[in-house]
XYZ file of N, CA and C in Angstrom:
627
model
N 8.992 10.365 25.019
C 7.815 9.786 25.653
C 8.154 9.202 27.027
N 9.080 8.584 27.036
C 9.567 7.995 28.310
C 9.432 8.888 29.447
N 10.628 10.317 28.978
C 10.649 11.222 29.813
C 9.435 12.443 30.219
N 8.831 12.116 29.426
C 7.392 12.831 29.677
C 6.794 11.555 30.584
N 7.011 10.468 30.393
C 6.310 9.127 31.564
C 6.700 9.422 32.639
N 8.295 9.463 32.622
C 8.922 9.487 33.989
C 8.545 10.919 35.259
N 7.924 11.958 34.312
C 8.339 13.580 34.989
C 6.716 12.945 35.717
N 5.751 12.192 34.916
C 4.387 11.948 35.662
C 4.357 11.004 35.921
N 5.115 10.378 36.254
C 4.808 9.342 37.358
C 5.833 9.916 38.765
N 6.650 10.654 38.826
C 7.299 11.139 39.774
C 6.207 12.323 40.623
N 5.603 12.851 39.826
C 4.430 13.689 40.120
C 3.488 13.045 40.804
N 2.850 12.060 40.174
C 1.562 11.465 40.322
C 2.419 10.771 42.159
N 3.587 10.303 42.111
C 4.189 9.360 43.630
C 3.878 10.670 44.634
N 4.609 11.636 44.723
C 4.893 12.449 45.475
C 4.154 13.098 45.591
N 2.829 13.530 45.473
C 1.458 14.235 45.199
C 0.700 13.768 46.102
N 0.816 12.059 45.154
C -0.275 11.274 46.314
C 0.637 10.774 47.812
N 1.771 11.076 47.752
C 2.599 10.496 49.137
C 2.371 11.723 50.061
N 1.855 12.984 49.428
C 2.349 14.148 50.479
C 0.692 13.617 51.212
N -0.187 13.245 50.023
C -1.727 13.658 50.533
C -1.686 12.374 51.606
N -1.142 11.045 51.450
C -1.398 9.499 52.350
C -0.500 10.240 53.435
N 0.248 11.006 53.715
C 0.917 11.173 54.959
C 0.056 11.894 55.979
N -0.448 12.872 55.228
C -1.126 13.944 56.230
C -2.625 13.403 56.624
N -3.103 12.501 55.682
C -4.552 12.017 55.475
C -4.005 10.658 56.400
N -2.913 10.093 56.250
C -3.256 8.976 57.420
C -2.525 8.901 58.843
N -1.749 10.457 59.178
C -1.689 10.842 60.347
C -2.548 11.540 60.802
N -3.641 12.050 59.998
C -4.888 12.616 60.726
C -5.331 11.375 60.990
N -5.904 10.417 60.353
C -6.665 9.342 60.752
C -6.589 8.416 62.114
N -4.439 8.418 61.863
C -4.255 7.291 63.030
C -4.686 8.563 64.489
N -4.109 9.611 64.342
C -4.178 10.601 66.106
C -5.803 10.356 65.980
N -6.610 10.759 65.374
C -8.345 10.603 65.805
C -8.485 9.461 66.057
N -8.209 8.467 65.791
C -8.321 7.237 65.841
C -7.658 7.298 67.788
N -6.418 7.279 67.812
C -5.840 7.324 68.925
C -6.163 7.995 70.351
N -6.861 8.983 69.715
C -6.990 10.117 70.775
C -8.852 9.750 71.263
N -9.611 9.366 70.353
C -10.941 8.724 70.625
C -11.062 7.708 71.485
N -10.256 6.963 71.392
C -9.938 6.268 72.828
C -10.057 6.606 74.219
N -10.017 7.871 74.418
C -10.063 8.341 75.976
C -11.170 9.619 75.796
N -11.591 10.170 74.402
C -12.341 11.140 74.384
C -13.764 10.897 73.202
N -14.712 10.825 74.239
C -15.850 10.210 73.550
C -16.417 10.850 72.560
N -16.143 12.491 72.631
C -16.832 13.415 71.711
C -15.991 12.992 70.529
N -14.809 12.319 70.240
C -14.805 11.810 68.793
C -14.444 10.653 68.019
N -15.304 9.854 69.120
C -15.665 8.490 68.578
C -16.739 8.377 67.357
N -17.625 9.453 67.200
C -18.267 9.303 65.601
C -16.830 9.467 64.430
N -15.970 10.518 64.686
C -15.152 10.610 63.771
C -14.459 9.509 63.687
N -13.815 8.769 64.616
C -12.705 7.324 64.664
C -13.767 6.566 63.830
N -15.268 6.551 64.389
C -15.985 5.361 63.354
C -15.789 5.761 61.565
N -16.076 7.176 61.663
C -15.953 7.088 60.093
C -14.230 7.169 59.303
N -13.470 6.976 60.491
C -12.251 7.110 60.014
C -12.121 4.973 59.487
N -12.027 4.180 60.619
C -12.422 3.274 60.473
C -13.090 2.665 59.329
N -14.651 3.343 59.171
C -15.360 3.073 57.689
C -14.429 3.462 56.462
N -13.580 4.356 56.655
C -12.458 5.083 55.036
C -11.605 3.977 55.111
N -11.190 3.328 56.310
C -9.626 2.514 55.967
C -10.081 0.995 55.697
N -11.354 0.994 56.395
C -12.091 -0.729 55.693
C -12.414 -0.677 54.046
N -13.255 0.304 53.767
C -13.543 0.689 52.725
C -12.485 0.570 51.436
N -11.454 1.541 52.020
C -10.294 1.982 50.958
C -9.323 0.614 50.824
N -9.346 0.064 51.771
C -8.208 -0.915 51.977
C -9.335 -2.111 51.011
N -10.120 -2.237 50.930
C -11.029 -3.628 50.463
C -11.333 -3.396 49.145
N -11.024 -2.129 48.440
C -11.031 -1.930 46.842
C -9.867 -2.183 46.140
N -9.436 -2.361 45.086
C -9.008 -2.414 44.623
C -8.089 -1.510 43.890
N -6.775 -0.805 44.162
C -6.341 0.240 43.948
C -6.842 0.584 42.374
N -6.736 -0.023 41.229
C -7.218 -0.124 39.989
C -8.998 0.607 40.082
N -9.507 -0.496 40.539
C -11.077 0.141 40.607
C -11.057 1.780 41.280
N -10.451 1.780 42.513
C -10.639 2.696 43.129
C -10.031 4.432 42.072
N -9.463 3.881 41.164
C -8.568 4.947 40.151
C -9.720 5.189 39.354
N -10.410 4.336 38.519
C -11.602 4.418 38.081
C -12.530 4.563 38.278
N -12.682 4.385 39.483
C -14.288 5.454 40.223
C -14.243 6.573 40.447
N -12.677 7.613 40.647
C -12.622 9.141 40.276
C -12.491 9.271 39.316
N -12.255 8.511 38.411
C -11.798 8.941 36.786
C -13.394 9.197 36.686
N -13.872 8.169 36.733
C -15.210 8.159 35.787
C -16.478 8.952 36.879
N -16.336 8.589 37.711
C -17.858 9.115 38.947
C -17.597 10.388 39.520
N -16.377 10.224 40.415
C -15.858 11.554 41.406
C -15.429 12.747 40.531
N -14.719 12.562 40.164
C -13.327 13.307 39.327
C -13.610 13.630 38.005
N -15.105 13.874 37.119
C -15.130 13.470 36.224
C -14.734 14.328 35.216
N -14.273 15.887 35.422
C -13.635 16.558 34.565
C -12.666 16.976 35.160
N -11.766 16.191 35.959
C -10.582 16.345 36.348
C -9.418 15.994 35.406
N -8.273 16.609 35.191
C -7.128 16.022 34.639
C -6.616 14.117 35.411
N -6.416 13.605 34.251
C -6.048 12.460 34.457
C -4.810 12.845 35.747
N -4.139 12.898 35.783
C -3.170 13.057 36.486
C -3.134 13.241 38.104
N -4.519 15.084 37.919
C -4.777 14.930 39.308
C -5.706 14.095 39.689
N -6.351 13.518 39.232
C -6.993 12.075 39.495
C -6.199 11.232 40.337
N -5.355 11.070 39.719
C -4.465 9.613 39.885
C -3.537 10.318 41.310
N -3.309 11.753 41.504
C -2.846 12.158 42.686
C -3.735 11.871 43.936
N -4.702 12.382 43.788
C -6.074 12.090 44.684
C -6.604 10.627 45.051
N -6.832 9.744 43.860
C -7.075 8.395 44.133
C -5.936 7.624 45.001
N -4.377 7.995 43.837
C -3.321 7.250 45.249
C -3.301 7.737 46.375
N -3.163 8.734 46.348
C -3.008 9.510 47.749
C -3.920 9.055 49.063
N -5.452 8.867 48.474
C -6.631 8.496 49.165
C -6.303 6.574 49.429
N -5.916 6.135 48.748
C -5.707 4.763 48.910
C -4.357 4.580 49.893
N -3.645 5.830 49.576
C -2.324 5.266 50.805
C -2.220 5.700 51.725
N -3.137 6.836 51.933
C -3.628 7.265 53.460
C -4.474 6.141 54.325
N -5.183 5.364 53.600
C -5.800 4.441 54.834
C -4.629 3.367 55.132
N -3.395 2.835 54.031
C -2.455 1.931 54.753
C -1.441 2.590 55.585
N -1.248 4.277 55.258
C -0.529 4.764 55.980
C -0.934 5.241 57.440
N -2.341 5.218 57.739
C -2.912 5.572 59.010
C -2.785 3.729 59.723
N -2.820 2.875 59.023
C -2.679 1.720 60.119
C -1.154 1.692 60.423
N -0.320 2.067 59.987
C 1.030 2.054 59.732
C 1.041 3.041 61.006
N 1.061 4.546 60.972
C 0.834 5.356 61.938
C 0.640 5.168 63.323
N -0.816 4.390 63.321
C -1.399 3.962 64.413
C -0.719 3.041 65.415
N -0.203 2.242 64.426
C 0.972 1.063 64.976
C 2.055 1.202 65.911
N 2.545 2.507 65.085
C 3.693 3.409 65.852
C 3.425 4.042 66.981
N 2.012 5.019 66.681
C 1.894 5.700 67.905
C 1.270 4.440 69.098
N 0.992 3.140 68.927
C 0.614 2.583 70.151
C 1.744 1.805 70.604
N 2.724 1.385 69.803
C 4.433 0.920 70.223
C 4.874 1.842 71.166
N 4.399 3.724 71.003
C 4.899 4.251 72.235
C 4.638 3.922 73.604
N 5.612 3.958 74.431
C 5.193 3.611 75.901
C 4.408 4.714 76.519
N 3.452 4.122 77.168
C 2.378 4.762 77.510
C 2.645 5.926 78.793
N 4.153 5.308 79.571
C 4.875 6.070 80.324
C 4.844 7.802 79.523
N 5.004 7.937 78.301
C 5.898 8.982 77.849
C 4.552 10.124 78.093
N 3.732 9.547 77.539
C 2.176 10.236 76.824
C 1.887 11.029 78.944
N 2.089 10.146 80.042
C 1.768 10.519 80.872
C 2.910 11.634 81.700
N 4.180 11.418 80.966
C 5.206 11.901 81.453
C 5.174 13.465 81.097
N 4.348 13.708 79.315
C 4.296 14.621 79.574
C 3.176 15.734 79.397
N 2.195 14.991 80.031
C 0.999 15.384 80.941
C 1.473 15.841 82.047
N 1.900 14.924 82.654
C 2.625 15.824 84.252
C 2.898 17.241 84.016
N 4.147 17.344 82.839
C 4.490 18.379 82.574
C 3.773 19.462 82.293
N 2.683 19.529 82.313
C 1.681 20.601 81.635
C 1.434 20.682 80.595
N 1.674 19.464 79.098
C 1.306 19.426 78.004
C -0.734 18.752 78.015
N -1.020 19.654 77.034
C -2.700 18.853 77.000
C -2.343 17.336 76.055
N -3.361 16.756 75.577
C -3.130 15.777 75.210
C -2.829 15.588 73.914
N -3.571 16.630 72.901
C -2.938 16.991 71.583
C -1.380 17.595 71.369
N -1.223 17.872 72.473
C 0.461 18.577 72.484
C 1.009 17.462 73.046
N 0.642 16.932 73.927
C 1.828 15.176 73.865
C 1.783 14.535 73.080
N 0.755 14.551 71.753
C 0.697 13.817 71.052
C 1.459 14.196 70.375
N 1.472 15.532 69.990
C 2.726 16.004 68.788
C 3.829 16.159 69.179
N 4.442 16.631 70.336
C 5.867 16.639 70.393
C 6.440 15.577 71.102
N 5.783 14.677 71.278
C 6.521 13.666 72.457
C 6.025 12.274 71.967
N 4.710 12.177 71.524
C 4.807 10.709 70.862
C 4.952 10.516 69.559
N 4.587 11.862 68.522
C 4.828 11.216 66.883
C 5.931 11.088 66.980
N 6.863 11.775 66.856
C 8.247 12.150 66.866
C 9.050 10.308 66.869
N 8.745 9.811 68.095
C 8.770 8.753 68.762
C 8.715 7.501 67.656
N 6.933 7.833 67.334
C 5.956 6.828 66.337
C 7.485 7.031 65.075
N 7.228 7.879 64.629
C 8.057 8.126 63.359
C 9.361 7.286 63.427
N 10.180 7.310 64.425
C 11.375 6.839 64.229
C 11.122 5.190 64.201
N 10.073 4.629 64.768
C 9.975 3.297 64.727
C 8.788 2.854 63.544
N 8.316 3.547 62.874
C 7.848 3.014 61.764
C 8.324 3.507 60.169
N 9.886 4.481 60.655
C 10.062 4.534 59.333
C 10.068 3.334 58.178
N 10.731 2.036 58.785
C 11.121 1.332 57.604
C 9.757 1.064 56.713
N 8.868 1.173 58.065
C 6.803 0.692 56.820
C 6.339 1.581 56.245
N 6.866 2.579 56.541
C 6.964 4.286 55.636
C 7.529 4.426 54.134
N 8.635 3.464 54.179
C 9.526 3.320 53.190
C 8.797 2.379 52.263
N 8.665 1.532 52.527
C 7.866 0.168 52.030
C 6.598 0.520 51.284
N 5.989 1.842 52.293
C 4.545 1.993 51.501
C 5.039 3.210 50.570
N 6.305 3.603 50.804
C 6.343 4.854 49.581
C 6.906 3.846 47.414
N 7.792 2.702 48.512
C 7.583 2.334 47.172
C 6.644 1.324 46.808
N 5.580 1.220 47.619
C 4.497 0.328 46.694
C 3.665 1.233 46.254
N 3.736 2.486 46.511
C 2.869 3.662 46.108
C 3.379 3.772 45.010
N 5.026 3.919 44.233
C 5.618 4.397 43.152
C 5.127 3.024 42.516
N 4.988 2.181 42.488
C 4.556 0.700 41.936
C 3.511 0.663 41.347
N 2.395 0.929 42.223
C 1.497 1.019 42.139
C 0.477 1.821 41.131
N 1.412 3.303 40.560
C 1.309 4.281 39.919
C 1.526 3.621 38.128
N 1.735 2.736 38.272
C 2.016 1.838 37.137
C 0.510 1.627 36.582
N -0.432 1.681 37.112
C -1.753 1.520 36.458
C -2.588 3.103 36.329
N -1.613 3.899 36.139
C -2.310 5.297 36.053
C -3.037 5.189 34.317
N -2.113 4.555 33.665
C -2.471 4.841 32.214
C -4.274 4.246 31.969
N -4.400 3.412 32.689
C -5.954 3.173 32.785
C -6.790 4.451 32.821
N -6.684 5.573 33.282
C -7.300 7.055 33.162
C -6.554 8.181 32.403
N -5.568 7.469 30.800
C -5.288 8.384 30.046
C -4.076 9.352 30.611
N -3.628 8.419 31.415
C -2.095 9.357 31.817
C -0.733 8.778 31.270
N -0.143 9.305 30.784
C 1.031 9.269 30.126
C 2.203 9.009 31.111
N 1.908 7.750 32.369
C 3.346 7.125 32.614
C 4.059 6.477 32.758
N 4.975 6.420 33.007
C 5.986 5.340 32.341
C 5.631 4.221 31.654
N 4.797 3.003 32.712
C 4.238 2.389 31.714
C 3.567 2.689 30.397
N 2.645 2.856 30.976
C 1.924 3.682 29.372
C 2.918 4.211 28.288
N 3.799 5.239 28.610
C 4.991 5.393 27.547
C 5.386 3.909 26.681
N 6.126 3.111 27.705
C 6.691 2.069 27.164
C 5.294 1.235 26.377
N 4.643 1.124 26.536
C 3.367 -0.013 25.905
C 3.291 1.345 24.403
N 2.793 2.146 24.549
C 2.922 3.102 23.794
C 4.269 2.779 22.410
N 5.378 2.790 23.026
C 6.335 2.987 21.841
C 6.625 1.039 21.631
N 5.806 0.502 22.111
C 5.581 -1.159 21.935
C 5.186 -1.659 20.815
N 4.018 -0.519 21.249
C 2.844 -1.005 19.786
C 3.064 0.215 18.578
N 4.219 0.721 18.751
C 4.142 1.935 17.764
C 5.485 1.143 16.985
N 6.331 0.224 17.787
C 7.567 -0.030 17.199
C 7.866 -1.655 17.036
N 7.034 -2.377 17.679
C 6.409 -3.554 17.287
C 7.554 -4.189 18.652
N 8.149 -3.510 19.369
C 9.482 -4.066 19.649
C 8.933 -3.978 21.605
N 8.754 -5.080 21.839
C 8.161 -5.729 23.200
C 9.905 -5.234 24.331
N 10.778 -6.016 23.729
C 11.900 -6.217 24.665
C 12.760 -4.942 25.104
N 13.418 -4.059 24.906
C 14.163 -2.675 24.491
C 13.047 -1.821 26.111
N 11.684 -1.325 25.264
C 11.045 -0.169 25.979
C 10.879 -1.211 27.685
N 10.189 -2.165 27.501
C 9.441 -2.686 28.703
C 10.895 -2.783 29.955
N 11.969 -2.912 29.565
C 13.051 -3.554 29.819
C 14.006 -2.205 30.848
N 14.029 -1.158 29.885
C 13.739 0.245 29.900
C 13.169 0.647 31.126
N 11.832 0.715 31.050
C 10.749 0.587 32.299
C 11.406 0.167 33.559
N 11.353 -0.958 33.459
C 11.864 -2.038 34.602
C 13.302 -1.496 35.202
N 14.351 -0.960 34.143
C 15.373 -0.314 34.643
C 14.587 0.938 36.013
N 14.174 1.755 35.200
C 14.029 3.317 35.819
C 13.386 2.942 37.254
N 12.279 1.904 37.211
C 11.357 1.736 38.251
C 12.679 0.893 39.463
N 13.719 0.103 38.878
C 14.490 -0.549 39.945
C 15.581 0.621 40.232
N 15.985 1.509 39.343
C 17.036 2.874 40.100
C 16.020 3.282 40.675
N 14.707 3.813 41.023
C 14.066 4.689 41.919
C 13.679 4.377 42.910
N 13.886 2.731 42.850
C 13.430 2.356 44.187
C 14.573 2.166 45.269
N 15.616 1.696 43.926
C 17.210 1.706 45.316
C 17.423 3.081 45.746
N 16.832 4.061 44.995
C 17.641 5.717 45.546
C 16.818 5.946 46.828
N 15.384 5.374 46.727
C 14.847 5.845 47.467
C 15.162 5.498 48.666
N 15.228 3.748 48.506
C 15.555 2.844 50.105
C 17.070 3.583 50.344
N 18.011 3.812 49.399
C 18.796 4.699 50.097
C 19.087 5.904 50.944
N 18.086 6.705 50.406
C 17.856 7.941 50.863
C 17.390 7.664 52.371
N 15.927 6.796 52.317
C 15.666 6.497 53.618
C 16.466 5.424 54.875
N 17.668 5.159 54.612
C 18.737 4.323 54.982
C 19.955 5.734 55.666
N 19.963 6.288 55.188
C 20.515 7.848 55.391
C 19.656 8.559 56.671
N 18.480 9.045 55.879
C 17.457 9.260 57.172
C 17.566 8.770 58.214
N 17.525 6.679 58.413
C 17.562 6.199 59.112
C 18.647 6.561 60.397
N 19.951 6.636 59.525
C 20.843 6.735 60.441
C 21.432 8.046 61.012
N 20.832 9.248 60.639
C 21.244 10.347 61.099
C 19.822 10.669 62.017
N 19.044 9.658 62.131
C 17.597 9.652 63.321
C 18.699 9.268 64.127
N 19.143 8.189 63.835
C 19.879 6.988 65.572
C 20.691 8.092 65.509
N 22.165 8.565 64.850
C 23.148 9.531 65.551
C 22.425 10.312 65.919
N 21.353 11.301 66.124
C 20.974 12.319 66.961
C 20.254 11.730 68.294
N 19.895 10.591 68.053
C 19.054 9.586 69.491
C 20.551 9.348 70.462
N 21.834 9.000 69.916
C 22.632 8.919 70.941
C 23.608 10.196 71.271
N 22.973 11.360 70.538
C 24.065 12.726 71.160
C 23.174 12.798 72.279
């Protein structure tokens, strides 16, 4: 049971981390780029309305309004991919946004000169940039995302937690499973800050070749 917890909650992280990356680097560049181009300032507003919205629910509620309203003959699981995913795209687009406006504004014009349009400075010359200075809030939101996934069992998903509460009340024995839990969730979070500690530093050795 555990290991059937563990294979879906590793699923349910990385599902919803692929969808908050791409969903809140679309958000922060529209967001960014509306600034100087008026034709998509309706979109920045409704990008805006998703990250007030998403950010002011309650990750819990927000799991249960696709379980039950959106999602309603969806697998628990891809539920819980879609709901996190949708909830960590609006902290990951302020996160984003952050980065891409830390860039110096020098660069964005530097390579305009060059003959890049403004969507092509945006991608090769300022994310690039954004990225290296907001990895560590990258990191931070990947493991409050794996954390967070801890309330999947509320829509009938089998993980980790849920396992452990599961063989709780099946074995009367509170201390052992929960304990268990708490192990797996503290190795996945050091591998991870490791992994991204690695990342970190083979970004800086290629910044000073």
């Amino acid at each position: 049971m555990l290991l059937d917890g563990f294979k879906n909650t590793l699923i349910i992280t990385f599902g919803a981390l692929l969808i908050g990356i791409v969903l809140g680097t679309t958000v922060a560049v529209i967001k960014f780029l509306a600034e100087e181009k008026a034709a998509l300032r309706p979109l920045a507003w409704l990008c805006n309305l998703y990250v007030t919205v998403v950010r002011g629910i309650p990750v819990v509620v927000l799991l249960l309004i696709f379980y039950f309203v959106i999602l309603r003959s969806a697998d628990g699981i891809v539920t819980g991919i879609v709901a996190f995913g949708i909830n960590s795209g609006a902290y990951m687009a302020e996160i984003i946004r952050g980065g891409i406006a830390a860039v110096d504004w020098g660069q964005t014009e530097a390579a305009r000169s060059l003959g890049f349009n403004r969507m092509e400075a945006m991608r090769f010359v300022v994310l690039p940039q954004a990225i290296k200075n907001i990895l560590p809030a990258i990191g931070n939101e990947m493991i409050a995302l794996l954390k967070e996934t801890a309330v999947a069992g509320y829509v009938a998903v089998q993980d980790l937690t849920r396992a452990a509460n599961l063989i709780r009340n099946n074995t009367y024995d509170a201390v052992n499973p929960l304990l268990v839990t708490a192990l797996v969730y503290l190795t996945l979070v050091v591998l991870m800050t490791a992994l991204l500690q690695k990342f970190e530093q083979r970004l800086r050795r290629s910044d000073k070749r």
